[in-house]
PDB file of C-alpha atoms and ligand atoms in Angstrom:
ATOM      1  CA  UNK T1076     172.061-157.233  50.801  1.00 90.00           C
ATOM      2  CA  UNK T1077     170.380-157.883  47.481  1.00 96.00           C
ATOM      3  CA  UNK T1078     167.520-159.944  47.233  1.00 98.00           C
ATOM      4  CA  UNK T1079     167.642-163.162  45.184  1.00 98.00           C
ATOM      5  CA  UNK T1080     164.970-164.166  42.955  1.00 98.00           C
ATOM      6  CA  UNK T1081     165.401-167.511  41.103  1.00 98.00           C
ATOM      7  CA  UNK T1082     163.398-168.995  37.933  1.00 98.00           C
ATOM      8  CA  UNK T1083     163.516-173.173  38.257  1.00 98.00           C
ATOM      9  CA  UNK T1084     162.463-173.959  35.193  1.00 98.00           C
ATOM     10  CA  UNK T1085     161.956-177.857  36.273  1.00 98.00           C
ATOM     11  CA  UNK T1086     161.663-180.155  32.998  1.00 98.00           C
ATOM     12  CA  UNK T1087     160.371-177.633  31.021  1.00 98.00           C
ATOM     13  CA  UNK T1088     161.667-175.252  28.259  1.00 97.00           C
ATOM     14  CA  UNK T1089     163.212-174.949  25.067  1.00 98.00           C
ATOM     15  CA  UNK T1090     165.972-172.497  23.306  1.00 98.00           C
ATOM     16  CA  UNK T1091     163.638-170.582  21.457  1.00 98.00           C
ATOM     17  CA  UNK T1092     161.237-170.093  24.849  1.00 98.00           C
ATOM     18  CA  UNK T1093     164.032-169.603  27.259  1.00 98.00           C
ATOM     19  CA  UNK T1094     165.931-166.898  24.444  1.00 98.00           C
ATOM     20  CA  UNK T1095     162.279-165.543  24.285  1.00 98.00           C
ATOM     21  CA  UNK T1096     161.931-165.284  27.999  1.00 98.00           C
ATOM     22  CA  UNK T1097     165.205-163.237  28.336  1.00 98.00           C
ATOM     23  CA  UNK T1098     164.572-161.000  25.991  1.00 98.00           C
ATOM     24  CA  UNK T1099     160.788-159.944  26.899  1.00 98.00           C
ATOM     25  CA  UNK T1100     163.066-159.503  31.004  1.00 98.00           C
ATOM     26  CA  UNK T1101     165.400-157.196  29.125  1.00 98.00           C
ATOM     27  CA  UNK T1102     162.563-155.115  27.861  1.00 98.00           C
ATOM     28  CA  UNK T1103     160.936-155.036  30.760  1.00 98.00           C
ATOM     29  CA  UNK T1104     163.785-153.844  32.410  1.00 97.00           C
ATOM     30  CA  UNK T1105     166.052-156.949  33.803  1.00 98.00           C
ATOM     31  CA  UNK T1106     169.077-154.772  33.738  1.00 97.00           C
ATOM     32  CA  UNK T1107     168.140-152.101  36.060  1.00 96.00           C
ATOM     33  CA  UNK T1108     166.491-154.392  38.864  1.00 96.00           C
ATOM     34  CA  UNK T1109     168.855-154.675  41.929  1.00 94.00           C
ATOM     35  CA  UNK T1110     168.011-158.161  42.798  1.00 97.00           C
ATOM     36  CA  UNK T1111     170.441-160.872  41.645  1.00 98.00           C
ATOM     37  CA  UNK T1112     168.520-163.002  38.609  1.00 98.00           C
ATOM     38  CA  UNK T1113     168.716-166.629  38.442  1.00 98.00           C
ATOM     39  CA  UNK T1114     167.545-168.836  35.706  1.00 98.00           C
ATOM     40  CA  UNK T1115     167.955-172.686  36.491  1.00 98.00           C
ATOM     41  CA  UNK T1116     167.320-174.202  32.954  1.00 98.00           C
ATOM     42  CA  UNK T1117     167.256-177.591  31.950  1.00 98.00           C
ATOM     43  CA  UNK T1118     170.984-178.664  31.310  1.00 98.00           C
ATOM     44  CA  UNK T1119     170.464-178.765  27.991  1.00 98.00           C
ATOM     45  CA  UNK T1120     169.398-175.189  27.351  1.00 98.00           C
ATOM     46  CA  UNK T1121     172.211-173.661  29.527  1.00 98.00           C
ATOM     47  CA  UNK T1122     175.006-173.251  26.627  1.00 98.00           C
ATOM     48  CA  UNK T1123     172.919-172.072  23.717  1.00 98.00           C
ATOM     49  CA  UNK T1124     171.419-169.261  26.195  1.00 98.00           C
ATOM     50  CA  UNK T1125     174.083-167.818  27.624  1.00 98.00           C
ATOM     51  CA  UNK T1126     174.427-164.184  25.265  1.00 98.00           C
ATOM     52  CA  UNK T1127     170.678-163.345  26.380  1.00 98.00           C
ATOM     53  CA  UNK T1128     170.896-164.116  29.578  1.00 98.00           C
ATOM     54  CA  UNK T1129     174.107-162.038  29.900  1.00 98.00           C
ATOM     55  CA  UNK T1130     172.224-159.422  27.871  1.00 98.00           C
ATOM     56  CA  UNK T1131     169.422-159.419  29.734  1.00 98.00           C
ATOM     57  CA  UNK T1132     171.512-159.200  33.298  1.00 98.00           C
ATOM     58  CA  UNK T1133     170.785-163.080  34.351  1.00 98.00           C
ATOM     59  CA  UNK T1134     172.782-165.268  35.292  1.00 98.00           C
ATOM     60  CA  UNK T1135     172.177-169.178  35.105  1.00 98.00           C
ATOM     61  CA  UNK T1136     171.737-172.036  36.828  1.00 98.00           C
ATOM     62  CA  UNK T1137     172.399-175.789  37.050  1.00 98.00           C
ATOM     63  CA  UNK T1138     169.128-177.488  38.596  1.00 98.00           C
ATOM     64  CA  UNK T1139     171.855-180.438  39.995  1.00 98.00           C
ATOM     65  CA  UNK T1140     175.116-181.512  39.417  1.00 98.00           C
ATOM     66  CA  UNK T1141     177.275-184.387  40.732  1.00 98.00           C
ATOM     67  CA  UNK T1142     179.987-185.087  43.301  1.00 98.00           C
ATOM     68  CA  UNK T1143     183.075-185.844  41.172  1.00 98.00           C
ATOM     69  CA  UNK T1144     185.038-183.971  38.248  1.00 98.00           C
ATOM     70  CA  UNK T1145     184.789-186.724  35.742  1.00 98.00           C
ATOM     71  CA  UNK T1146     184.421-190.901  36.050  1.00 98.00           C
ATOM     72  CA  UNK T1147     182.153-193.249  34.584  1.00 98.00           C
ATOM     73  CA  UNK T1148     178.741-191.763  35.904  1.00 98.00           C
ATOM     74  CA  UNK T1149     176.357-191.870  33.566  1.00 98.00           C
ATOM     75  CA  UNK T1150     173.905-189.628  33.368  1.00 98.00           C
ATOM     76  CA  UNK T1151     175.639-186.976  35.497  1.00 98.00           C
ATOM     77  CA  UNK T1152     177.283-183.839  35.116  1.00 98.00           C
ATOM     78  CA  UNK T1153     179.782-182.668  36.839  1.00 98.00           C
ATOM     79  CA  UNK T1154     180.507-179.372  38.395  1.00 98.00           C
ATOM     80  CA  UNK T1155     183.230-178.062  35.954  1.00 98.00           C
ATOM     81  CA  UNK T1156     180.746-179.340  33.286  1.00 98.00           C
ATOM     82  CA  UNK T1157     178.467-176.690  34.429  1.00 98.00           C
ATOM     83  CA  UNK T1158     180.629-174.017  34.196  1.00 98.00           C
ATOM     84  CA  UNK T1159     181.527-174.671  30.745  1.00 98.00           C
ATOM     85  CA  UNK T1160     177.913-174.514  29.822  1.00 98.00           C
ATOM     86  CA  UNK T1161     178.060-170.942  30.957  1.00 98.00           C
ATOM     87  CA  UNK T1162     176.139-171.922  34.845  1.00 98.00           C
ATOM     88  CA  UNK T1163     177.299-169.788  37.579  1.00 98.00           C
ATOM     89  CA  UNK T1164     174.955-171.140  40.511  1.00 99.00           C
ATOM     90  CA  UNK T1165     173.687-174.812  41.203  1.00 99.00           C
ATOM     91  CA  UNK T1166     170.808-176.365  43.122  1.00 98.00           C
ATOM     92  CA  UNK T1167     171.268-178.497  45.754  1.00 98.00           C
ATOM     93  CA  UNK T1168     168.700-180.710  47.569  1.00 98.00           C
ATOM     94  CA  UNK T1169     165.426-179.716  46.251  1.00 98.00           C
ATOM     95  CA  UNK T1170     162.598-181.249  47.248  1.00 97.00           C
ATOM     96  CA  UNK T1171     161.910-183.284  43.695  1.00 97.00           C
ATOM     97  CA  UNK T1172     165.755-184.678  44.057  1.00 98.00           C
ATOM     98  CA  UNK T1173     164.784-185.335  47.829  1.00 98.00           C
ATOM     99  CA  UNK T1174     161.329-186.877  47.172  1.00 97.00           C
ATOM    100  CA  UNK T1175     161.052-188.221  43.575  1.00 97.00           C
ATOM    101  CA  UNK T1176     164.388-189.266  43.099  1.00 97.00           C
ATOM    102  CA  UNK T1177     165.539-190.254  46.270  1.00 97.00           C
ATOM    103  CA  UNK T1178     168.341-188.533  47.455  1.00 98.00           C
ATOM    104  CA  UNK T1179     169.809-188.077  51.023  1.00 98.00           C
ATOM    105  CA  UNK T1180     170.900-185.671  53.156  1.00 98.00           C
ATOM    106  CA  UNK T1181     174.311-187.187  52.597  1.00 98.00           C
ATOM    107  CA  UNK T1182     174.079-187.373  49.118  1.00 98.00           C
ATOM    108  CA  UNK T1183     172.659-183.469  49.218  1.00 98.00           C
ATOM    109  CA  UNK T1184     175.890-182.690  51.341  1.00 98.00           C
ATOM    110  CA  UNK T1185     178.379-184.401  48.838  1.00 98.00           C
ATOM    111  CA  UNK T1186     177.015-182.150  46.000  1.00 98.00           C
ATOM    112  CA  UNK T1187     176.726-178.805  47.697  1.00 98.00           C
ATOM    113  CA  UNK T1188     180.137-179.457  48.896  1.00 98.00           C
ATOM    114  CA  UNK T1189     181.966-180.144  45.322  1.00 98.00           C
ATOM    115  CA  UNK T1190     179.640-177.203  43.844  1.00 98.00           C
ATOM    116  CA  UNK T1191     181.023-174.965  45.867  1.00 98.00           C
ATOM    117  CA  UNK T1192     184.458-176.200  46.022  1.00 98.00           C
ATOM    118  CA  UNK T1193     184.617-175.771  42.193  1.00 98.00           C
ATOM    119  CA  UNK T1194     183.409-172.065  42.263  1.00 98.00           C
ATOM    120  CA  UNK T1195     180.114-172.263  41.698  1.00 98.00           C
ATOM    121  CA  UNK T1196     177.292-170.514  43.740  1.00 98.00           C
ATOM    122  CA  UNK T1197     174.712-172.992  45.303  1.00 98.00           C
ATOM    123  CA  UNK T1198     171.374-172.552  46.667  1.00 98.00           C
ATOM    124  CA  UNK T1199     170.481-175.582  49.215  1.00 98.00           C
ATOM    125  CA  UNK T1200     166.994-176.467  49.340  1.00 98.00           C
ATOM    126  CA  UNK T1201     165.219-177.788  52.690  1.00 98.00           C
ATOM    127  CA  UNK T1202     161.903-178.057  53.927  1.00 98.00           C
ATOM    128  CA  UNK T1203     159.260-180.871  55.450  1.00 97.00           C
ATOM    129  CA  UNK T1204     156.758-182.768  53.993  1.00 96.00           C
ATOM    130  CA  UNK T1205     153.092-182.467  54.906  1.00 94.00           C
ATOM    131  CA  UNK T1206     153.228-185.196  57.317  1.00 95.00           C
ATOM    132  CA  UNK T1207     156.368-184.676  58.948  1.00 96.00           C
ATOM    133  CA  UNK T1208     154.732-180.785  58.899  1.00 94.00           C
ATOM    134  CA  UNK T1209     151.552-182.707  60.554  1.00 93.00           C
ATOM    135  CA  UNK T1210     152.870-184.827  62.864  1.00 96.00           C
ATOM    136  CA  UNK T1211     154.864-181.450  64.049  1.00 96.00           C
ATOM    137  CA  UNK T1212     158.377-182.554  63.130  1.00 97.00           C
ATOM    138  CA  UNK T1213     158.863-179.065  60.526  1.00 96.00           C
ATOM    139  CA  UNK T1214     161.630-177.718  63.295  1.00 97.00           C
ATOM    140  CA  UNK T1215     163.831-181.020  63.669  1.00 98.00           C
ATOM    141  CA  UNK T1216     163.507-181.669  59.850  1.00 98.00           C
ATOM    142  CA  UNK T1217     164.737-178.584  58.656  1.00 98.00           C
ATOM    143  CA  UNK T1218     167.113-178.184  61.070  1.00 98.00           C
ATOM    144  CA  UNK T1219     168.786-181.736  60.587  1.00 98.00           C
ATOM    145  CA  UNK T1220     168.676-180.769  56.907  1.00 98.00           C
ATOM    146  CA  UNK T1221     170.831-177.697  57.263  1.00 98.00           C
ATOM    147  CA  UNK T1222     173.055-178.948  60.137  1.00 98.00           C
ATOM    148  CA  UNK T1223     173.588-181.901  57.679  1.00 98.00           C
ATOM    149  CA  UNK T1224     174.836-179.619  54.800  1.00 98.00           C
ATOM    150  CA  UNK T1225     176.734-177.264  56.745  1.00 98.00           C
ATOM    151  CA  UNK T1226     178.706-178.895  59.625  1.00 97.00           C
ATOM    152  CA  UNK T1227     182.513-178.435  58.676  1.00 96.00           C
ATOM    153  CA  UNK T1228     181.845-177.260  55.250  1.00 97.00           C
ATOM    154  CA  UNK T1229     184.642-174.357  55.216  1.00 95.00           C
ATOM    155  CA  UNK T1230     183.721-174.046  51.577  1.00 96.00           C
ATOM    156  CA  UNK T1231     180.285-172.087  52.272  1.00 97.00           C
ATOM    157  CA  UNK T1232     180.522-168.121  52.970  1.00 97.00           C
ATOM    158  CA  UNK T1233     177.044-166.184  52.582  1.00 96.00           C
ATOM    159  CA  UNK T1234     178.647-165.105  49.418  1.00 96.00           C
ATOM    160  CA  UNK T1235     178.410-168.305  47.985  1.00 98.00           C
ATOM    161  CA  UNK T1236     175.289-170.089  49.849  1.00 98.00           C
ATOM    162  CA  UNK T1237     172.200-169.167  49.934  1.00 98.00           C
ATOM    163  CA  UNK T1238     169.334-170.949  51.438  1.00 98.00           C
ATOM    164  CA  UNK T1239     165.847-171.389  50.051  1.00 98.00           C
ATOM    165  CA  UNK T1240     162.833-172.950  52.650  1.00 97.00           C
ATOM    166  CA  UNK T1241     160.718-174.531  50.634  1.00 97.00           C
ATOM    167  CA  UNK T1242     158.020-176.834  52.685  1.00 96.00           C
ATOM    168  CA  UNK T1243     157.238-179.650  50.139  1.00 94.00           C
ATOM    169  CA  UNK T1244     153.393-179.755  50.606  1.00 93.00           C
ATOM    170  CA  UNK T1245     153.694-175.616  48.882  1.00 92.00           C
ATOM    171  CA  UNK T1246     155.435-176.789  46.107  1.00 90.00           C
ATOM    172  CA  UNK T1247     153.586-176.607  42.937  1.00 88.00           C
ATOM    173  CA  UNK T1248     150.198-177.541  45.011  1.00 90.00           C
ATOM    174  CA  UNK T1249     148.841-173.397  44.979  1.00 87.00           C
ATOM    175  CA  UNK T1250     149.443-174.026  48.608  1.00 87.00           C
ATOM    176  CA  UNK T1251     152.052-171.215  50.243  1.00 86.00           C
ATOM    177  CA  UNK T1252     152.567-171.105  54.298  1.00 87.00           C
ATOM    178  CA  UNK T1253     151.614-168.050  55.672  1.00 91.00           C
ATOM    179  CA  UNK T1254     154.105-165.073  55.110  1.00 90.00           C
ATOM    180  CA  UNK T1255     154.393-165.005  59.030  1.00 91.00           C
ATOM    181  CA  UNK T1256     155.104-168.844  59.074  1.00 91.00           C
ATOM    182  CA  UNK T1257     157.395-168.579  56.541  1.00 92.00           C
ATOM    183  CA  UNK T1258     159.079-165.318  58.754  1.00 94.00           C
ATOM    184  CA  UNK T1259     159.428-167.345  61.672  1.00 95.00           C
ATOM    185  CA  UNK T1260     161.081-170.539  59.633  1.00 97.00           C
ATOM    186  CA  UNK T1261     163.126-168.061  57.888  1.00 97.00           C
ATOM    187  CA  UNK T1262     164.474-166.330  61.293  1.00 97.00           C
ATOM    188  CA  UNK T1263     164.845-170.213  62.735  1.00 98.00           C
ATOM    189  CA  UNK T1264     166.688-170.660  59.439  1.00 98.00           C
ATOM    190  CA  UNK T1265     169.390-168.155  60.788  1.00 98.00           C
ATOM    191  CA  UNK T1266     169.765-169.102  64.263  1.00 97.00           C
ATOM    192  CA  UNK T1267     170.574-172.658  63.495  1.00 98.00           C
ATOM    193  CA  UNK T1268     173.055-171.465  60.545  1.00 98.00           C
ATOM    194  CA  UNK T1269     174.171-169.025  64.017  1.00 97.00           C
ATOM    195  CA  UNK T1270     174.900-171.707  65.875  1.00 97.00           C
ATOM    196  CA  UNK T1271     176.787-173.881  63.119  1.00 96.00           C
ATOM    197  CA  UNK T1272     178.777-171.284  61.287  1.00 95.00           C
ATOM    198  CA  UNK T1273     178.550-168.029  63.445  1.00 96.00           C
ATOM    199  CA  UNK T1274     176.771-164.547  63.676  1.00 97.00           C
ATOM    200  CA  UNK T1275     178.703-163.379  60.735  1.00 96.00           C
ATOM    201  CA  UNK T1276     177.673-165.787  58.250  1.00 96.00           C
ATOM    202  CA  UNK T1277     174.287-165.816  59.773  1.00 97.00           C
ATOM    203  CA  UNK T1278     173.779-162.498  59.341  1.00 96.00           C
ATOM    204  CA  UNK T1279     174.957-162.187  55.815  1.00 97.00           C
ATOM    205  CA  UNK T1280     172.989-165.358  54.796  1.00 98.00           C
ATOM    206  CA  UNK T1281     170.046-164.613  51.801  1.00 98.00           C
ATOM    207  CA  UNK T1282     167.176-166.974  52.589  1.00 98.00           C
ATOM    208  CA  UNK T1283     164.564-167.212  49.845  1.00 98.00           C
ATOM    209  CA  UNK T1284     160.855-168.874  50.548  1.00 97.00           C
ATOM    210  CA  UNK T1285     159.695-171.107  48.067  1.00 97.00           C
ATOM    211  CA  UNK T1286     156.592-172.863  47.576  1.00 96.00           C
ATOM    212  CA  UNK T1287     153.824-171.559  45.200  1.00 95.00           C
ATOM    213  CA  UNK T1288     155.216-167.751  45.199  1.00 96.00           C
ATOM    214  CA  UNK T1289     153.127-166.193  42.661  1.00 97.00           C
ATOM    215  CA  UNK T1290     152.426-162.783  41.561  1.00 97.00           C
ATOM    216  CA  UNK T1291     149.584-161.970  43.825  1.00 96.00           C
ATOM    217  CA  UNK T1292     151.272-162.969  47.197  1.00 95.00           C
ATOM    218  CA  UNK T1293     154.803-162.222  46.475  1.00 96.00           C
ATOM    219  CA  UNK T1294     155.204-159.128  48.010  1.00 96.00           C
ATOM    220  CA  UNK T1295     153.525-160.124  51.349  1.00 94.00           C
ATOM    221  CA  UNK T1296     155.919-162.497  51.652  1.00 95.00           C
ATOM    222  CA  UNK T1297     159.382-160.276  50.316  1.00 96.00           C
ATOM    223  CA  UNK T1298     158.585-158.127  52.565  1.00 95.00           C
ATOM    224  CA  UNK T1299     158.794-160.267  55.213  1.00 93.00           C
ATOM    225  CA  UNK T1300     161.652-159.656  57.898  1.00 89.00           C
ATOM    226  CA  UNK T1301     164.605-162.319  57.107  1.00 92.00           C
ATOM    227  CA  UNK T1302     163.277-163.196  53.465  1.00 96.00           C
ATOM    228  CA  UNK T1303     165.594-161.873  51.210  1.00 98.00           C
ATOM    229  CA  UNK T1304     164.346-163.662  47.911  1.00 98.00           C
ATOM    230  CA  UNK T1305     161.626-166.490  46.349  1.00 98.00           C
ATOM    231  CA  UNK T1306     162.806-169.443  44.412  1.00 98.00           C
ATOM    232  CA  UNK T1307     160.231-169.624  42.035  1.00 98.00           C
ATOM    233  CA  UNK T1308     159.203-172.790  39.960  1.00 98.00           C
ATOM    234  CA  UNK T1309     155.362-172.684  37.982  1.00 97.00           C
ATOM    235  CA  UNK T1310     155.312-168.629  37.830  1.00 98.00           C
ATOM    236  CA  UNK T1311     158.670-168.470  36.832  1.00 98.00           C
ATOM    237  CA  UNK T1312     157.676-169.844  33.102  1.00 98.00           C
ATOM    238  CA  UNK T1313     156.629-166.894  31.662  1.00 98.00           C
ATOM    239  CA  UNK T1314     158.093-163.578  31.657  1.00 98.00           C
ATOM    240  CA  UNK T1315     155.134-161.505  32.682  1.00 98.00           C
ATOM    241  CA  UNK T1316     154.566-162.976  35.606  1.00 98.00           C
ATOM    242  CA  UNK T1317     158.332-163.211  36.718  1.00 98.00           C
ATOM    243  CA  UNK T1318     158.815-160.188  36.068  1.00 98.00           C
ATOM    244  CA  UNK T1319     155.773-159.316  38.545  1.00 98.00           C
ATOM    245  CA  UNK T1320     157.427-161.098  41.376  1.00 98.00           C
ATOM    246  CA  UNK T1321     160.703-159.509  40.501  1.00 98.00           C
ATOM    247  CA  UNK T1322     158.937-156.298  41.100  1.00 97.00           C
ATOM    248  CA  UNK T1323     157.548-157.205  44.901  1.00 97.00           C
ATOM    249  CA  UNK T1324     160.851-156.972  46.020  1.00 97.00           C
ATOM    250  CA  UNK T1325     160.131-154.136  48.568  1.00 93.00           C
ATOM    251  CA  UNK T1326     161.199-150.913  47.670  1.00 78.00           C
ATOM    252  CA  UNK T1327     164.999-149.799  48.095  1.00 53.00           C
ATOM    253  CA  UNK T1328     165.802-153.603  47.457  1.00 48.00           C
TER     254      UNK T1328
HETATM  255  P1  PGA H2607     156.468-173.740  42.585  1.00 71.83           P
HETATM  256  O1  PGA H2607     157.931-174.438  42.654  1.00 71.83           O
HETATM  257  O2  PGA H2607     156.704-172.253  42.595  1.00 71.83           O
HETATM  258  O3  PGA H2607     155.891-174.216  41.294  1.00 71.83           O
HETATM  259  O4  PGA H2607     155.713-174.185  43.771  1.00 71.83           O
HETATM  260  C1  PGA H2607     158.912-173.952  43.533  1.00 71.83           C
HETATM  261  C2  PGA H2607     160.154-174.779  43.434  1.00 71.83           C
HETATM  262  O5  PGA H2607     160.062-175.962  43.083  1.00 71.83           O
HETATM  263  O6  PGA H2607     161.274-174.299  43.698  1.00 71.83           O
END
């Protein structure tokens, strides 16, 4: 399977950076990687950078989206919306929607379940805050987050899903768990998907880390048994260092 490395771009970015960050990737050599490329831009930049990205052999992102085709919800944009901007994948549940803006599990469920009904790819975030991680709750969090998003949805195939641990207290702190805690969350990861959906989808299943993957620990952590990618949020703004973590995807990847 290939590995997955995505850019989130949070809040940040313009057209002329993001058209200059695809084109430094397609110098460097973006075509010829076999990973799968994702760029999650702001909304905003998504249909005004959709030649270079194709160009450049990266596909794009929506960092949300909402539940419904169309209605009076301001603010939101819907799934169809997204692929007319030129998005092939979506984010779903991560940890700044959770945690900064509020939403649910259900709410999380709702949008992964609409993405993917409408043909988009969707990458569902999960992971436990420091003190849920402290007061030893990581296992029944992430667990309830995933059974959550995945009971019953016939809609998800490991061609469409992928899943990306991210513990909350890693993200954008310079804090990263351990590449053999992050091993044994990502092979917990598939046994609970196992017991919801299968061995089949299980096995197929790309789970990225995420959490402060940066240059210098990347590849101790892609090479990792049962991490098949890194969501990738501060290092992911420039192209140089991308492009670094693109290249710790262990050999034959
Ligand atoms: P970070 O963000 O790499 O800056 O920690 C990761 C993410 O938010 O997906």
């Amino acid at each position: 399977m290939n590995f997955i490395i995505g850019a989130n771009w949070k809040m940040y970015g313009t057209v002329p950076k993001a058209s200059d960050f695809l084109e430094e990737l397609l110098a460097l050599g973006s075509r010829s990687v076999r990973s799968d490329l994702v760029l999650f831009a702001p909304f905003t930049l998504l249909p005004l950078i959709g030649e270079t990205a194709a160009a450049a052999g990266i596909e794009l992102g929506g960092q949300d989206l909402f539940w419904e085709d169309e209605g009076a919800f301001t603010g939101e944009v819907s799934p169809g919306m997204l692929r007319e901007a030129g998005a092939t994948w979506f984010l779903a549940g991560h940890s700044e929607r959770r945690h900064v803006i509020g939403e649910s599990d259900g709410t999380v469920r709702k949008k992964l379940s609409k993405g993917l009904q409408r043909g988009l790819k969707g990458i569902l975030c999960v992971g436990e805050l420091l003190e849920e991680r402290e007061a030893g709750r990581t296992e029944e969090v992430v667990k309830g987050q995933i059974r959550s998003a995945l009971e019953g949805l016939e809609t998800a195939s490991a061609e469409n899903l992928v899943i990306a641990y991210e513990p909350v207290w890693a993200i954008g702190t310079g804090l990263t768990a351990t590449p053999g805690e992050a091993q044994r969350m990502h092979s917990l990861i598939r046994e609970w998907v196992e017991g919801i959906r299968g061995v089949a989808f299980a096995s197929g299943l790309r789970i990225q880390y995420g959490g402060s993957v940066k240059p210098d620990n990347a590849g101790d952590i892609l090479s990792r048994p049962s991490v098949n990618g890194a969501l990738v949020g501060g290092a992911s703004l420039r192209s140089d260092s991308f492009w670094a973590i693109v290249r710790s995807v262990p050999d034959g990847e």
